[in-house]
PDB file of C-alpha atoms in Angstrom:
ATOM      1  CA  GLN A 218     -15.668 -11.953   1.709  1.00  0.00           C
ATOM      2  CA  VAL A 219     -13.413  -9.086   2.516  1.00  0.00           C
ATOM      3  CA  HIS A 220     -14.095  -5.978  -0.010  1.00  0.00           C
ATOM      4  CA  LEU A 221     -13.477  -3.026   0.234  1.00  0.00           C
ATOM      5  CA  VAL A 222     -14.544  -0.615  -3.381  1.00  0.00           C
ATOM      6  CA  GLU A 223     -13.574   3.430  -4.109  1.00  0.00           C
ATOM      7  CA  SER A 224     -15.487   5.986  -5.723  1.00  0.00           C
ATOM      8  CA  GLY A 225     -15.494   9.423  -6.065  1.00  0.00           C
ATOM      9  CA  GLY A 226     -11.999   9.214  -7.864  1.00  0.00           C
ATOM     10  CA  GLY A 227     -12.465  12.215 -12.314  1.00  0.00           C
ATOM     11  CA  VAL A 228     -10.967  14.825 -13.693  1.00  0.00           C
ATOM     12  CA  VAL A 229     -11.063  18.265 -11.683  1.00  0.00           C
ATOM     13  CA  GLN A 230      -8.715  20.929 -12.241  1.00  0.00           C
ATOM     14  CA  PRO A 231      -5.764  21.978 -10.213  1.00  0.00           C
ATOM     15  CA  GLY A 232      -7.127  23.708  -6.824  1.00  0.00           C
ATOM     16  CA  ARG A 233     -10.464  22.363  -6.543  1.00  0.00           C
ATOM     17  CA  SER A 234     -11.604  19.394  -4.370  1.00  0.00           C
ATOM     18  CA  LEU A 235     -12.396  15.979  -4.352  1.00  0.00           C
ATOM     19  CA  ARG A 236     -13.482  13.720  -2.206  1.00  0.00           C
ATOM     20  CA  LEU A 237     -12.755   9.963  -2.616  1.00  0.00           C
ATOM     21  CA  SER A 238     -14.519   7.078  -0.158  1.00  0.00           C
ATOM     22  CA  CYS A 239     -13.773   3.299   0.522  1.00  0.00           C
ATOM     23  CA  ALA A 240     -16.842   1.115   0.632  1.00  0.00           C
ATOM     24  CA  ALA A 241     -15.843  -1.692   3.078  1.00  0.00           C
ATOM     25  CA  THR A 242     -17.813  -5.577   3.859  1.00  0.00           C
ATOM     26  CA  GLY A 243     -17.083  -8.758   4.530  1.00  0.00           C
ATOM     27  CA  PHE A 244     -15.214  -7.774   8.584  1.00  0.00           C
ATOM     28  CA  THR A 245     -15.120  -5.982  11.491  1.00  0.00           C
ATOM     29  CA  PHE A 246     -14.143  -2.351   9.615  1.00  0.00           C
ATOM     30  CA  SER A 247     -14.264  -1.065  13.198  1.00  0.00           C
ATOM     31  CA  GLY A 248     -11.649  -2.978  14.365  1.00  0.00           C
ATOM     32  CA  SER A 249      -9.465  -1.990  11.287  1.00  0.00           C
ATOM     33  CA  ALA A 250      -7.355   0.718  10.728  1.00  0.00           C
ATOM     34  CA  MET A 251      -7.219   1.718   7.067  1.00  0.00           C
ATOM     35  CA  HIS A 252      -4.613   3.751   4.517  1.00  0.00           C
ATOM     36  CA  TRP A 253      -5.247   5.829   1.410  1.00  0.00           C
ATOM     37  CA  VAL A 254      -2.333   4.832  -0.809  1.00  0.00           C
ATOM     38  CA  ARG A 255      -1.750   6.294  -4.477  1.00  0.00           C
ATOM     39  CA  ARG A 256       0.042   5.380  -7.717  1.00  0.00           C
ATOM     40  CA  ALA A 257       1.097   7.515 -10.258  1.00  0.00           C
ATOM     41  CA  PRO A 258       1.272   7.237 -14.026  1.00  0.00           C
ATOM     42  CA  GLY A 259       4.872   5.898 -13.779  1.00  0.00           C
ATOM     43  CA  LYS A 260       5.149   5.609 -10.158  1.00  0.00           C
ATOM     44  CA  GLY A 261       6.050   3.434  -7.548  1.00  0.00           C
ATOM     45  CA  LEU A 262       2.817   2.827  -4.795  1.00  0.00           C
ATOM     46  CA  GLU A 263       2.871   6.200  -2.505  1.00  0.00           C
ATOM     47  CA  TRP A 264       1.136   6.169   1.218  1.00  0.00           C
ATOM     48  CA  LEU A 265      -0.933   8.976   2.126  1.00  0.00           C
ATOM     49  CA  ALA A 266      -2.619   8.187   4.970  1.00  0.00           C
ATOM     50  CA  VAL A 267      -3.989   6.378   7.875  1.00  0.00           C
ATOM     51  CA  THR A 268      -6.793   6.194  10.609  1.00  0.00           C
ATOM     52  CA  TRP A 269      -6.916   4.176  13.350  1.00  0.00           C
ATOM     53  CA  TYR A 270      -9.765   1.797  14.042  1.00  0.00           C
ATOM     54  CA  ASP A 271     -11.613   4.425  16.428  1.00  0.00           C
ATOM     55  CA  GLY A 272     -10.473   7.455  13.949  1.00  0.00           C
ATOM     56  CA  ASN A 273      -8.664   8.985  17.166  1.00  0.00           C
ATOM     57  CA  LYS A 274      -5.127   9.302  15.371  1.00  0.00           C
ATOM     58  CA  LYS A 275      -4.738  10.153  11.565  1.00  0.00           C
ATOM     59  CA  TYR A 276      -1.131  10.673  10.379  1.00  0.00           C
ATOM     60  CA  TYR A 277      -0.163  11.924   6.713  1.00  0.00           C
ATOM     61  CA  ALA A 278       2.676  12.073   4.351  1.00  0.00           C
ATOM     62  CA  ASP A 279       4.518  14.897   4.311  1.00  0.00           C
ATOM     63  CA  SER A 280       2.911  15.042   0.225  1.00  0.00           C
ATOM     64  CA  VAL A 281      -0.826  15.857   1.316  1.00  0.00           C
ATOM     65  CA  LYS A 282      -0.458  17.166   5.274  1.00  0.00           C
ATOM     66  CA  GLY A 283      -2.247  20.081   5.435  1.00  0.00           C
ATOM     67  CA  ARG A 284      -4.644  19.512   1.809  1.00  0.00           C
ATOM     68  CA  PHE A 285      -5.685  15.795   2.134  1.00  0.00           C
ATOM     69  CA  ALA A 286      -7.577  15.164   4.724  1.00  0.00           C
ATOM     70  CA  ILE A 287      -8.562  11.196   5.858  1.00  0.00           C
ATOM     71  CA  SER A 288     -11.851  10.048   8.137  1.00  0.00           C
ATOM     72  CA  ARG A 289     -13.762   7.010   8.923  1.00  0.00           C
ATOM     73  CA  ASP A 290     -17.870   6.586   9.473  1.00  0.00           C
ATOM     74  CA  ASN A 291     -17.825   2.973  11.744  1.00  0.00           C
ATOM     75  CA  SER A 292     -21.577   3.041  11.761  1.00  0.00           C
ATOM     76  CA  LYS A 293     -21.764   3.470   7.640  1.00  0.00           C
ATOM     77  CA  ASN A 294     -18.573   1.124   7.570  1.00  0.00           C
ATOM     78  CA  THR A 295     -17.109   3.838   4.832  1.00  0.00           C
ATOM     79  CA  LEU A 296     -13.121   5.368   5.102  1.00  0.00           C
ATOM     80  CA  TYR A 297     -13.365   8.553   3.336  1.00  0.00           C
ATOM     81  CA  LEU A 298      -9.858  10.995   1.480  1.00  0.00           C
ATOM     82  CA  GLN A 299     -11.202  14.732   1.593  1.00  0.00           C
ATOM     83  CA  MET A 300      -8.855  16.342  -0.847  1.00  0.00           C
ATOM     84  CA  ASP A 301      -8.271  19.491  -1.052  1.00  0.00           C
ATOM     85  CA  SER A 302      -6.428  22.058  -3.125  1.00  0.00           C
ATOM     86  CA  LEU A 303      -5.499  19.397  -5.834  1.00  0.00           C
ATOM     87  CA  ARG A 304      -2.324  20.293  -8.546  1.00  0.00           C
ATOM     88  CA  VAL A 305      -1.369  17.978 -11.300  1.00  0.00           C
ATOM     89  CA  GLU A 306       0.903  15.962  -9.657  1.00  0.00           C
ATOM     90  CA  ASP A 307      -1.692  14.312  -7.675  1.00  0.00           C
ATOM     91  CA  THR A 308      -3.295  12.656 -10.676  1.00  0.00           C
ATOM     92  CA  ALA A 309      -2.762   8.978  -9.702  1.00  0.00           C
ATOM     93  CA  VAL A 310      -5.170   5.910  -9.119  1.00  0.00           C
ATOM     94  CA  TYR A 311      -6.098   6.094  -5.630  1.00  0.00           C
ATOM     95  CA  TYR A 312      -6.411   3.452  -3.035  1.00  0.00           C
ATOM     96  CA  CYS A 313      -8.306   2.327   0.089  1.00  0.00           C
ATOM     97  CA  ALA A 314      -6.453  -0.339   2.668  1.00  0.00           C
ATOM     98  CA  ARG A 315      -7.050  -2.531   5.038  1.00  0.00           C
ATOM     99  CA  ASP A 316      -4.457  -2.576   8.237  1.00  0.00           C
ATOM    100  CA  ARG A 317      -4.415  -6.339  10.010  1.00  0.00           C
ATOM    101  CA  SER A 318      -3.720  -4.089  13.109  1.00  0.00           C
ATOM    102  CA  TRP A 319      -6.414  -1.753  14.940  1.00  0.00           C
ATOM    103  CA  LEU A 320      -3.724   0.539  15.334  1.00  0.00           C
ATOM    104  CA  GLY A 321      -2.483   1.101  11.421  1.00  0.00           C
ATOM    105  CA  TYR A 322       1.659  -0.215  12.230  1.00  0.00           C
ATOM    106  CA  TYR A 323       1.441  -4.337  10.816  1.00  0.00           C
ATOM    107  CA  GLY A 324       1.269  -3.141   6.848  1.00  0.00           C
ATOM    108  CA  VAL A 325      -1.679  -3.727   4.506  1.00  0.00           C
ATOM    109  CA  ASP A 326      -4.146  -7.295   3.420  1.00  0.00           C
ATOM    110  CA  VAL A 327      -6.358  -6.287   1.568  1.00  0.00           C
ATOM    111  CA  TRP A 328      -6.589  -3.315  -1.076  1.00  0.00           C
ATOM    112  CA  GLY A 329      -9.966  -2.027  -2.301  1.00  0.00           C
ATOM    113  CA  GLN A 330      -9.231  -1.816  -6.938  1.00  0.00           C
ATOM    114  CA  GLY A 331      -8.949   1.722  -7.011  1.00  0.00           C
ATOM    115  CA  THR A 332     -10.326   5.683  -7.951  1.00  0.00           C
ATOM    116  CA  SER A 333      -9.139   6.979 -10.853  1.00  0.00           C
ATOM    117  CA  VAL A 334      -8.186  10.824 -10.288  1.00  0.00           C
ATOM    118  CA  THR A 335      -6.353  13.121 -13.132  1.00  0.00           C
ATOM    119  CA  VAL A 336      -6.215  16.910 -11.691  1.00  0.00           C
ATOM    120  CA  SER A 337      -5.574  19.097 -15.184  1.00  0.00           C
ATOM    121  CA  SER A 338      -6.882  22.289 -16.672  1.00  0.00           C
TER     122      SER A 338
ATOM    123  CA  GLN B  36      13.553   9.242  -3.599  1.00  0.00           C
ATOM    124  CA  SER B  37      12.315   6.210  -1.862  1.00  0.00           C
ATOM    125  CA  VAL B  38      13.136   4.986   2.279  1.00  0.00           C
ATOM    126  CA  LEU B  39      13.315   2.126   0.923  1.00  0.00           C
ATOM    127  CA  THR B  40      15.424   0.860  -1.479  1.00  0.00           C
ATOM    128  CA  GLN B  41      14.868  -1.461  -4.076  1.00  0.00           C
ATOM    129  CA  PRO B  42      16.355  -2.304  -7.683  1.00  0.00           C
ATOM    130  CA  PRO B  43      14.472  -0.840 -10.262  1.00  0.00           C
ATOM    131  CA  SER B  44      14.213  -4.733 -12.580  1.00  0.00           C
ATOM    132  CA  VAL B  45      15.726  -8.093 -12.239  1.00  0.00           C
ATOM    133  CA  SER B  46      14.286 -10.614 -15.461  1.00  0.00           C
ATOM    134  CA  ALA B  47      15.310 -14.472 -16.243  1.00  0.00           C
ATOM    135  CA  ALA B  48      13.579 -17.014 -17.652  1.00  0.00           C
ATOM    136  CA  PRO B  49      10.707 -19.463 -16.983  1.00  0.00           C
ATOM    137  CA  GLY B  50      11.256 -21.710 -14.226  1.00  0.00           C
ATOM    138  CA  GLN B  51      14.203 -19.749 -12.865  1.00  0.00           C
ATOM    139  CA  ARG B  52      14.500 -18.288  -9.175  1.00  0.00           C
ATOM    140  CA  VAL B  53      14.885 -14.193  -8.278  1.00  0.00           C
ATOM    141  CA  THR B  54      15.830 -12.043  -5.785  1.00  0.00           C
ATOM    142  CA  ILE B  55      14.412  -9.138  -4.474  1.00  0.00           C
ATOM    143  CA  SER B  56      16.536  -6.557  -1.961  1.00  0.00           C
ATOM    144  CA  CYS B  57      14.625  -3.942   0.062  1.00  0.00           C
ATOM    145  CA  SER B  58      16.758  -2.141   2.615  1.00  0.00           C
ATOM    146  CA  GLY B  59      16.051  -0.093   5.029  1.00  0.00           C
ATOM    147  CA  GLY B  60      16.409   0.964   7.995  1.00  0.00           C
ATOM    148  CA  SER B  61      16.014   0.921  12.184  1.00  0.00           C
ATOM    149  CA  SER B  62      12.761   2.737  11.886  1.00  0.00           C
ATOM    150  CA  ASN B  63      11.001   0.780   9.610  1.00  0.00           C
ATOM    151  CA  ILE B  64      12.289  -2.727   8.624  1.00  0.00           C
ATOM    152  CA  GLY B  65      14.850  -3.105  11.623  1.00  0.00           C
ATOM    153  CA  ASN B  66      12.138  -2.625  14.108  1.00  0.00           C
ATOM    154  CA  ASN B  67       9.304  -3.236  12.385  1.00  0.00           C
ATOM    155  CA  TYR B  68       6.935  -5.972  10.082  1.00  0.00           C
ATOM    156  CA  VAL B  69       7.953  -6.429   6.713  1.00  0.00           C
ATOM    157  CA  SER B  70       5.459  -7.085   4.057  1.00  0.00           C
ATOM    158  CA  TRP B  71       5.811  -7.382  -0.254  1.00  0.00           C
ATOM    159  CA  TYR B  72       3.133  -6.897  -2.502  1.00  0.00           C
ATOM    160  CA  GLN B  73       2.237  -7.858  -6.349  1.00  0.00           C
ATOM    161  CA  GLN B  74       0.720  -5.614  -8.387  1.00  0.00           C
ATOM    162  CA  LEU B  75      -0.055  -7.723 -11.539  1.00  0.00           C
ATOM    163  CA  PRO B  76      -0.405  -4.545 -14.744  1.00  0.00           C
ATOM    164  CA  GLY B  77      -3.743  -2.761 -14.721  1.00  0.00           C
ATOM    165  CA  ALA B  78      -4.573  -4.447 -11.247  1.00  0.00           C
ATOM    166  CA  ALA B  79      -4.703  -3.927  -7.520  1.00  0.00           C
ATOM    167  CA  PRO B  80      -1.940  -4.436  -5.272  1.00  0.00           C
ATOM    168  CA  ARG B  81      -2.126  -7.766  -3.598  1.00  0.00           C
ATOM    169  CA  LEU B  82      -0.216  -9.316  -0.057  1.00  0.00           C
ATOM    170  CA  LEU B  83       2.560 -11.711  -1.141  1.00  0.00           C
ATOM    171  CA  ILE B  84       3.801 -12.382   2.075  1.00  0.00           C
ATOM    172  CA  TYR B  85       3.617 -10.898   5.547  1.00  0.00           C
ATOM    173  CA  ASP B  86       5.945 -10.444   8.830  1.00  0.00           C
ATOM    174  CA  LYS B  87       8.659 -12.554   8.296  1.00  0.00           C
ATOM    175  CA  ASN B  88       7.661 -14.836   5.922  1.00  0.00           C
ATOM    176  CA  ASN B  89       3.790 -15.514   5.841  1.00  0.00           C
ATOM    177  CA  ARG B  90       1.637 -16.063   2.581  1.00  0.00           C
ATOM    178  CA  PRO B  91      -2.322 -15.086   3.031  1.00  0.00           C
ATOM    179  CA  SER B  92      -4.061 -17.762   1.541  1.00  0.00           C
ATOM    180  CA  GLY B  93      -3.557 -18.205  -1.735  1.00  0.00           C
ATOM    181  CA  ILE B  94      -0.383 -17.235  -2.303  1.00  0.00           C
ATOM    182  CA  SER B  95       1.657 -19.825  -4.487  1.00  0.00           C
ATOM    183  CA  ASP B  96       4.880 -21.491  -2.222  1.00  0.00           C
ATOM    184  CA  ARG B  97       7.126 -19.902  -4.469  1.00  0.00           C
ATOM    185  CA  PHE B  98       7.534 -17.347  -3.433  1.00  0.00           C
ATOM    186  CA  SER B  99       9.100 -16.365  -0.072  1.00  0.00           C
ATOM    187  CA  ALA B 100      11.170 -14.243   2.615  1.00  0.00           C
ATOM    188  CA  SER B 101      13.386 -13.179   5.087  1.00  0.00           C
ATOM    189  CA  LYS B 102      14.906 -10.273   6.606  1.00  0.00           C
ATOM    190  CA  SER B 103      17.875  -9.661   7.809  1.00  0.00           C
ATOM    191  CA  GLY B 104      18.400  -6.519  10.531  1.00  0.00           C
ATOM    192  CA  THR B 105      17.977  -3.964   7.976  1.00  0.00           C
ATOM    193  CA  SER B 106      17.199  -5.418   5.143  1.00  0.00           C
ATOM    194  CA  ALA B 107      14.512  -7.984   3.080  1.00  0.00           C
ATOM    195  CA  THR B 108      14.189 -10.313   0.431  1.00  0.00           C
ATOM    196  CA  LEU B 109      11.810 -11.623  -1.594  1.00  0.00           C
ATOM    197  CA  ASP B 110      12.414 -14.669  -3.905  1.00  0.00           C
ATOM    198  CA  ILE B 111      10.321 -16.408  -6.473  1.00  0.00           C
ATOM    199  CA  THR B 112      11.020 -19.575  -7.801  1.00  0.00           C
ATOM    200  CA  GLY B 113       9.355 -21.417 -10.565  1.00  0.00           C
ATOM    201  CA  LEU B 114       9.741 -18.137 -12.532  1.00  0.00           C
ATOM    202  CA  GLN B 115       6.359 -18.067 -14.176  1.00  0.00           C
ATOM    203  CA  ILE B 116       4.961 -15.718 -17.061  1.00  0.00           C
ATOM    204  CA  GLY B 117       3.070 -14.889 -14.967  1.00  0.00           C
ATOM    205  CA  ASP B 118       4.456 -13.347 -12.485  1.00  0.00           C
ATOM    206  CA  GLU B 119       5.362 -10.495 -14.585  1.00  0.00           C
ATOM    207  CA  ALA B 120       4.757  -7.456 -12.522  1.00  0.00           C
ATOM    208  CA  ASP B 121       5.969  -5.399  -9.958  1.00  0.00           C
ATOM    209  CA  TYR B 122       6.528  -6.054  -6.571  1.00  0.00           C
ATOM    210  CA  PHE B 123       6.877  -3.563  -4.032  1.00  0.00           C
ATOM    211  CA  CYS B 124       8.329  -3.710  -0.292  1.00  0.00           C
ATOM    212  CA  GLY B 125       6.675  -1.609   2.694  1.00  0.00           C
ATOM    213  CA  ALA B 126       6.798  -1.372   6.449  1.00  0.00           C
ATOM    214  CA  TRP B 127       5.863   1.125   8.542  1.00  0.00           C
ATOM    215  CA  ASP B 128       8.155   3.524   9.621  1.00  0.00           C
ATOM    216  CA  THR B 129       7.974   4.484  13.375  1.00  0.00           C
ATOM    217  CA  SER B 130      10.528   7.850  12.658  1.00  0.00           C
ATOM    218  CA  LEU B 131       8.255   8.831  10.310  1.00  0.00           C
ATOM    219  CA  THR B 132       5.485   7.890  11.476  1.00  0.00           C
ATOM    220  CA  ALA B 133       4.415   6.909   8.699  1.00  0.00           C
ATOM    221  CA  MET B 134       4.192   4.063   5.818  1.00  0.00           C
ATOM    222  CA  VAL B 135       6.996   3.583   3.692  1.00  0.00           C
ATOM    223  CA  PHE B 136       7.323   1.237   0.273  1.00  0.00           C
ATOM    224  CA  GLY B 137      10.194   0.259  -2.005  1.00  0.00           C
ATOM    225  CA  GLY B 138      10.481   2.461  -5.282  1.00  0.00           C
ATOM    226  CA  GLY B 139       9.446  -1.156  -6.757  1.00  0.00           C
ATOM    227  CA  THR B 140      11.028  -3.491  -8.835  1.00  0.00           C
ATOM    228  CA  LYS B 141      10.168  -4.911 -12.190  1.00  0.00           C
ATOM    229  CA  VAL B 142      10.248  -8.501 -12.915  1.00  0.00           C
ATOM    230  CA  THR B 143      11.008  -9.990 -16.288  1.00  0.00           C
ATOM    231  CA  VAL B 144      10.693 -13.519 -17.399  1.00  0.00           C
ATOM    232  CA  LEU B 145      12.496 -14.090 -20.834  1.00  0.00           C
TER     233      LEU B 145
END
């Protein structure tokens, strides 16, 4: 069974950093592009970043470009999101998600359960 | 302001049908796959429909979708209380090199 389990969320002060992890099981992780998506309170889904199956190509939303970094370790079947210079408006539930393709263009078919990040002083 | 445009809310009585529209452009809906997602209160999103009108295993055939040009539509027939949720359309945008979502539509069963 395909599973994605996020971890690493919590409460952090503005300007600090946090790293989220997403453990993948039940499929060939190295064959799938992976995304990070978030949903802030009262808002809709916001796409953040995607990494190709091999990690060689990454794309970011303008709202997080330069502050967040997506990466993956295919030997550990794990996806990461390094979040630096966090802002209050980054408060959200963060989801990792699998793309139906290895390049990230086909759309998400599997979502994790999410991990909550609260940025507050 | 979302790249894909959805109505904020739709409502209907149990057993009725609702239609949710998703309007975009040639760089997203017009030339890429569209997906529809359901997010129940307190839960993670889940895939409802992908490509033109394909349902993952376990998704009811009460959900169907279509696409015409730069717009897409999700239909829910035989509306049930359990369908109350937020619904999002999504697609890759070739110009932005980003995945884009609609703002979401809240479905209320009257």
